[in-house]
Short mmCIF file of C-alpha atoms in Angstrom, two decimals:
data_model
loop_
_atom_site.label_atom_id
_atom_site.label_comp_id
_atom_site.label_asym_id
_atom_site.label_seq_id
_atom_site.Cartn_x
_atom_site.Cartn_y
_atom_site.Cartn_z
CA UNK A 1 -0.28 -0.09 0.06
CA UNK A 2 1.49 3.69 -1.18
CA UNK A 3 0.06 6.81 -0.10
CA UNK A 4 0.95 8.16 -3.35
CA UNK A 5 2.40 7.60 -6.73
CA UNK A 6 3.59 8.90 -9.59
CA UNK A 7 2.86 8.69 -13.07
CA UNK A 8 4.61 10.31 -17.10
CA UNK A 9 2.45 10.98 -19.79
CA UNK A 10 3.46 11.93 -23.22
CA UNK A 11 2.09 15.10 -25.00
CA UNK A 12 0.73 14.06 -28.17
CA UNK A 13 0.20 16.38 -31.30
CA UNK A 14 -2.01 15.07 -33.43
CA UNK A 15 -1.50 15.64 -37.06
CA UNK A 16 -4.41 14.27 -39.25
CA UNK A 17 -7.27 12.72 -37.43
CA UNK A 18 -11.13 11.40 -38.24
CA UNK A 19 -13.75 11.14 -35.87
CA UNK A 20 -16.50 8.41 -34.97
CA UNK A 21 -19.58 8.74 -32.73
CA UNK A 22 -20.69 5.50 -30.90
CA UNK A 23 -23.36 5.31 -27.75
CA UNK A 24 -20.31 3.45 -25.83
CA UNK A 25 -17.66 6.59 -25.46
CA UNK A 26 -15.20 3.54 -25.43
CA UNK A 27 -16.13 3.04 -28.88
CA UNK A 28 -15.91 6.47 -30.38
CA UNK A 29 -12.46 8.20 -31.27
CA UNK A 30 -10.61 8.46 -34.19
CA UNK A 31 -8.78 6.68 -36.88
CA UNK A 32 -5.72 8.71 -37.72
CA UNK A 33 -1.45 9.54 -36.16
CA UNK A 34 0.69 11.24 -34.57
CA UNK A 35 3.83 11.45 -32.24
CA UNK A 36 4.12 11.53 -28.55
CA UNK A 37 6.43 13.96 -26.69
CA UNK A 38 9.72 13.09 -24.01
CA UNK A 39 7.47 16.82 -23.26
CA UNK A 40 4.48 15.93 -21.42
CA UNK A 41 2.60 15.86 -18.18
CA UNK A 42 4.00 14.65 -14.59
CA UNK A 43 0.78 13.48 -12.55
CA UNK A 44 0.90 12.91 -8.82
CA UNK A 45 -2.00 11.65 -7.06
CA UNK A 46 -2.68 10.93 -2.60
CA UNK A 47 -4.94 9.87 -1.11
CA UNK A 48 -7.13 11.71 0.13
CA UNK A 49 -10.93 12.50 2.54
CA UNK A 50 -12.23 15.23 -0.61
CA UNK A 51 -11.53 15.68 -4.00
CA UNK A 52 -8.96 18.43 -5.19
CA UNK A 53 -7.03 18.94 -9.12
CA UNK A 54 -4.79 21.05 -9.57
CA UNK A 55 -2.57 21.77 -13.25
CA UNK A 56 0.69 23.73 -12.52
CA UNK A 57 -0.36 24.89 -8.69
CA UNK A 58 -3.67 25.76 -9.75
CA UNK A 59 -7.17 25.27 -9.24
CA UNK A 60 -9.07 22.83 -11.83
CA UNK A 61 -11.47 22.02 -13.71
CA UNK A 62 -10.09 19.01 -16.07
CA UNK A 63 -14.25 17.12 -16.65
CA UNK A 64 -11.83 14.07 -17.64
CA UNK A 65 -10.12 13.32 -14.47
CA UNK A 66 -12.94 13.48 -13.02
CA UNK A 67 -14.54 11.06 -14.94
CA UNK A 68 -11.25 8.28 -14.20
CA UNK A 69 -11.70 9.23 -10.62
CA UNK A 70 -15.93 8.81 -10.25
CA UNK A 71 -15.24 5.39 -12.68
CA UNK A 72 -12.73 4.33 -9.88
CA UNK A 73 -14.89 5.07 -7.29
CA UNK A 74 -11.92 6.44 -4.90
CA UNK A 75 -11.48 10.93 -3.91
CA UNK A 76 -7.88 12.10 -4.46
CA UNK A 77 -6.14 14.35 -4.79
CA UNK A 78 -4.68 14.71 -8.07
CA UNK A 79 -1.61 17.04 -9.41
CA UNK A 80 -0.51 17.58 -12.40
CA UNK A 81 2.59 19.74 -13.33
CA UNK A 82 3.71 19.64 -17.67
CA UNK A 83 6.18 22.59 -19.33
CA UNK A 84 4.22 21.99 -22.17
CA UNK A 85 1.29 25.00 -23.98
CA UNK A 86 -2.76 24.59 -22.27
CA UNK A 87 -5.23 23.77 -24.63
CA UNK A 88 -3.20 24.28 -28.21
CA UNK A 89 -3.03 20.70 -29.36
CA UNK A 90 -0.70 18.51 -27.18
CA UNK A 91 -3.66 16.37 -25.07
CA UNK A 92 -3.26 17.81 -22.40
CA UNK A 93 -7.02 16.65 -20.81
CA UNK A 94 -5.90 12.70 -22.45
CA UNK A 95 -2.42 12.99 -20.47
CA UNK A 96 -4.07 13.94 -16.76
CA UNK A 97 -7.21 11.38 -17.29
CA UNK A 98 -4.27 8.73 -18.34
CA UNK A 99 -2.41 10.37 -16.03
CA UNK A 100 -5.16 9.30 -12.59
CA UNK A 101 -5.66 5.58 -14.43
CA UNK A 102 -2.88 4.68 -13.36
CA UNK A 103 -1.85 5.95 -10.71
CA UNK A 104 -4.99 5.78 -8.73
CA UNK A 105 -5.16 1.92 -9.56
CA UNK A 106 -1.68 1.90 -7.45
CA UNK A 107 -2.20 4.24 -4.75
CA UNK A 108 -6.13 2.56 -3.98
CA UNK A 109 -4.87 -1.22 -5.40
CA UNK A 110 -7.45 -1.47 -8.00
CA UNK A 111 -5.72 -4.51 -9.74
CA UNK A 112 -6.84 -2.97 -13.37
CA UNK A 113 -4.96 -3.84 -16.05
CA UNK A 114 -3.46 -1.02 -18.03
CA UNK A 115 -5.56 -1.51 -21.69
CA UNK A 116 -8.38 -1.42 -18.63
CA UNK A 117 -7.10 1.12 -16.92
CA UNK A 118 -6.83 3.15 -20.89
CA UNK A 119 -9.83 2.45 -21.71
CA UNK A 120 -11.51 4.10 -18.48
CA UNK A 121 -8.72 7.09 -19.55
CA UNK A 122 -10.11 7.20 -23.11
CA UNK A 123 -13.62 7.33 -22.24
CA UNK A 124 -13.24 9.94 -20.14
CA UNK A 125 -11.44 11.43 -22.69
CA UNK A 126 -14.58 11.32 -25.36
CA UNK A 127 -16.94 12.15 -22.88
CA UNK A 128 -15.63 15.77 -22.25
CA UNK A 129 -14.91 16.33 -25.55
CA UNK A 130 -12.11 17.18 -24.57
CA UNK A 131 -10.56 14.22 -27.33
CA UNK A 132 -10.98 11.56 -29.56
CA UNK A 133 -6.69 9.77 -29.95
CA UNK A 134 -4.83 11.59 -27.46
CA UNK A 135 -4.96 8.62 -24.35
CA UNK A 136 -4.86 5.73 -26.41
CA UNK A 137 -1.80 7.72 -28.41
CA UNK A 138 -0.16 8.35 -25.06
CA UNK A 139 -0.15 4.62 -23.94
CA UNK A 140 1.62 3.10 -26.56
CA UNK A 141 4.14 6.02 -27.51
CA UNK A 142 6.78 6.71 -30.44
CA UNK A 143 4.95 7.97 -33.50
CA UNK A 144 0.79 5.66 -33.67
CA UNK A 145 -1.45 5.46 -36.29
CA UNK A 146 -4.77 4.84 -35.14
CA UNK A 147 -5.70 2.32 -37.86
CA UNK A 148 -9.33 2.15 -36.20
CA UNK A 149 -11.08 4.67 -33.82
CA UNK A 150 -12.30 3.37 -30.11
CA UNK A 151 -10.09 2.49 -26.98
CA UNK A 152 -8.38 -0.86 -26.84
CA UNK A 153 -10.76 -3.57 -26.92
CA UNK A 154 -12.12 -1.87 -30.41
CA UNK A 155 -8.88 -0.04 -32.29
CA UNK A 156 -6.19 -1.33 -34.61
CA UNK A 157 -3.09 0.85 -33.89
CA UNK A 158 0.35 0.51 -35.74
CA UNK A 159 3.48 2.79 -35.86
CA UNK A 160 5.76 5.67 -37.64
CA UNK A 161 9.29 3.51 -37.40
CA UNK A 162 11.36 6.09 -36.25
CA UNK A 163 11.79 9.46 -33.19
CA UNK A 164 12.28 12.95 -34.85
CA UNK A 165 13.57 15.94 -33.19
CA UNK A 166 10.64 17.51 -33.07
CA UNK A 167 10.14 21.39 -33.03
CA UNK A 168 6.51 23.38 -32.00
CA UNK A 169 5.66 26.51 -31.27
CA UNK A 170 2.01 28.01 -30.54
CA UNK A 171 0.65 30.94 -30.75
CA UNK A 172 -2.77 30.72 -29.12
CA UNK A 173 -5.74 27.65 -27.97
CA UNK A 174 -8.83 25.91 -29.99
CA UNK A 175 -11.67 24.83 -28.45
CA UNK A 176 -11.42 21.13 -29.33
CA UNK A 177 -15.05 20.84 -28.61
CA UNK A 178 -15.83 23.28 -30.36
CA UNK A 179 -14.23 21.20 -33.64
CA UNK A 180 -14.71 17.34 -33.04
CA UNK A 181 -18.48 18.49 -31.49
CA UNK A 182 -19.39 20.79 -34.91
CA UNK A 183 -19.82 19.37 -38.47
CA UNK A 184 -17.34 17.01 -38.99
CA UNK A 185 -17.96 14.84 -42.84
CA UNK A 186 -15.57 17.20 -44.36
CA UNK A 187 -13.01 16.37 -41.80
CA UNK A 188 -13.43 12.95 -41.82
CA UNK A 189 -12.56 12.91 -45.78
CA UNK A 190 -9.22 14.59 -44.98
CA UNK A 191 -8.51 13.13 -42.94
CA UNK A 192 -9.21 9.42 -44.07
CA UNK A 193 -7.21 10.24 -47.32
CA UNK A 194 -4.41 11.40 -45.19
CA UNK A 195 -4.32 8.22 -43.27
CA UNK A 196 -4.19 6.23 -46.68
CA UNK A 197 -1.34 8.47 -48.15
CA UNK A 198 0.56 7.46 -44.47
CA UNK A 199 -0.16 4.41 -44.47
CA UNK A 200 1.65 3.43 -48.20
CA UNK A 201 4.63 5.30 -46.55
CA UNK A 202 4.67 5.78 -43.05
CA UNK A 203 8.14 8.09 -42.82
CA UNK A 204 7.78 10.97 -40.69
CA UNK A 205 8.60 12.48 -43.69
CA UNK A 206 5.45 11.39 -45.10
CA UNK A 207 3.18 12.30 -41.27
CA UNK A 208 5.12 15.41 -42.28
CA UNK A 209 3.02 16.09 -45.77
CA UNK A 210 -0.09 14.37 -44.93
CA UNK A 211 -1.03 16.44 -41.91
CA UNK A 212 -0.25 19.85 -44.28
CA UNK A 213 -2.53 18.21 -46.46
CA UNK A 214 -5.11 17.69 -44.30
CA UNK A 215 -4.97 21.38 -42.38
CA UNK A 216 -6.11 22.94 -45.44
CA UNK A 217 -8.41 20.74 -46.89
CA UNK A 218 -10.11 19.95 -44.08
CA UNK A 219 -10.05 23.30 -43.38
CA UNK A 220 -8.37 23.67 -39.39
CA UNK A 221 -5.06 25.42 -40.83
CA UNK A 222 -5.74 29.11 -39.93
CA UNK A 223 -4.05 32.48 -41.76
CA UNK A 224 -1.36 32.64 -39.68
CA UNK A 225 -1.05 28.49 -39.58
CA UNK A 226 0.08 29.10 -43.06
CA UNK A 227 2.51 31.44 -42.99
CA UNK A 228 4.46 29.75 -40.18
CA UNK A 229 4.38 26.27 -42.50
CA UNK A 230 5.23 28.07 -45.71
CA UNK A 231 7.97 29.88 -43.72
CA UNK A 232 9.75 26.41 -41.93
CA UNK A 233 9.05 25.15 -46.09
CA UNK A 234 10.42 28.05 -47.91
CA UNK A 235 13.70 27.45 -45.48
CA UNK A 236 14.33 23.91 -46.23
CA UNK A 237 12.07 22.23 -43.16
CA UNK A 238 8.52 19.79 -42.76
CA UNK A 239 5.88 21.43 -40.56
CA UNK A 240 2.43 21.40 -40.09
CA UNK A 241 -0.51 22.49 -38.05
CA UNK A 242 -1.15 20.83 -35.17
CA UNK A 243 -4.69 19.61 -33.85
CA UNK A 244 -6.34 21.20 -32.16
CA UNK A 245 -4.53 24.26 -31.25
CA UNK A 246 -2.57 27.30 -33.13
CA UNK A 247 0.64 25.57 -33.05
CA UNK A 248 2.95 25.23 -36.16
CA UNK A 249 5.59 21.57 -34.94
CA UNK A 250 8.12 20.72 -37.57
CA UNK A 251 10.95 17.93 -38.01
CA UNK A 252 14.37 18.25 -37.23
CA UNK A 253 14.50 21.92 -36.93
CA UNK A 254 12.80 23.25 -39.13
CA UNK A 255 11.06 25.90 -37.14
CA UNK A 256 14.53 27.52 -35.98
CA UNK A 257 15.51 26.82 -39.07
CA UNK A 258 13.30 29.40 -40.74
CA UNK A 259 13.70 32.21 -37.42
CA UNK A 260 11.10 30.92 -35.08
CA UNK A 261 12.51 30.31 -31.18
CA UNK A 262 10.83 26.94 -31.12
CA UNK A 263 11.20 24.36 -27.59
CA UNK A 264 12.18 21.10 -29.24
CA UNK A 265 12.34 17.48 -28.14
CA UNK A 266 12.27 13.86 -29.32
CA UNK A 267 8.80 11.94 -30.37
CA UNK A 268 9.05 9.40 -26.53
CA UNK A 269 9.88 5.76 -26.95
CA UNK A 270 7.96 4.10 -24.05
CA UNK A 271 4.13 5.70 -23.61
CA UNK A 272 2.55 6.38 -20.31
CA UNK A 273 3.42 5.00 -17.83
CA UNK A 274 4.04 4.92 -13.87
CA UNK A 275 8.08 6.52 -12.12
#
């Protein structure tokens, strides 16, 4: 028995996605692809008699975390820390849900399997309207390709077998719920085409290319991000928009070469884990 446990969950940058709805939130989700980042979220769960959630030292209301705790039948203090920008396409909500599930299982000895915990966190993120594929990708690590939507009982995941250096720069927030909760036919059409491109050539460069085309064809690309991506392309780099945020990510030194001052890390190797 332990009074607290900590999990690390990598950030997740989605390059493209589709939207699949089901009455069962664990079967809902998305096809698509992204990169998990060595920059991520540290989530500590402590035994407590009342529920408290904090992010970077400030009280926070995170629907997905609330649902995880309710599903596991506990009250706990959840304390999360991250250097990643919040609300800007890095899967913070999914990371907090998954980290909470992993650490709570340890502290309260729920004896659930990894897939069961991922399923709980995925369903919670879907119900909160904050993500459709972040949790399953963050559990997998690397550069996951989500071939089928949903949690572990429903999905199928492959991967691009590389760990490139990644740069990213953020200019603001976008509301994930507004996008995935609205009309998504155009998004899903563009996402299906992008998935086909990547599956035919699973390389980081093809991922970036498919992601650029998806952002344009789905009409999610903002004017400012279009200019930044063009700057990177003109400097000889590969860049695309992070879904969903006012964020550009680039492979290698693409943003630096274009004159920006980005954060940088490598693609995560192991996925979410207790530390």
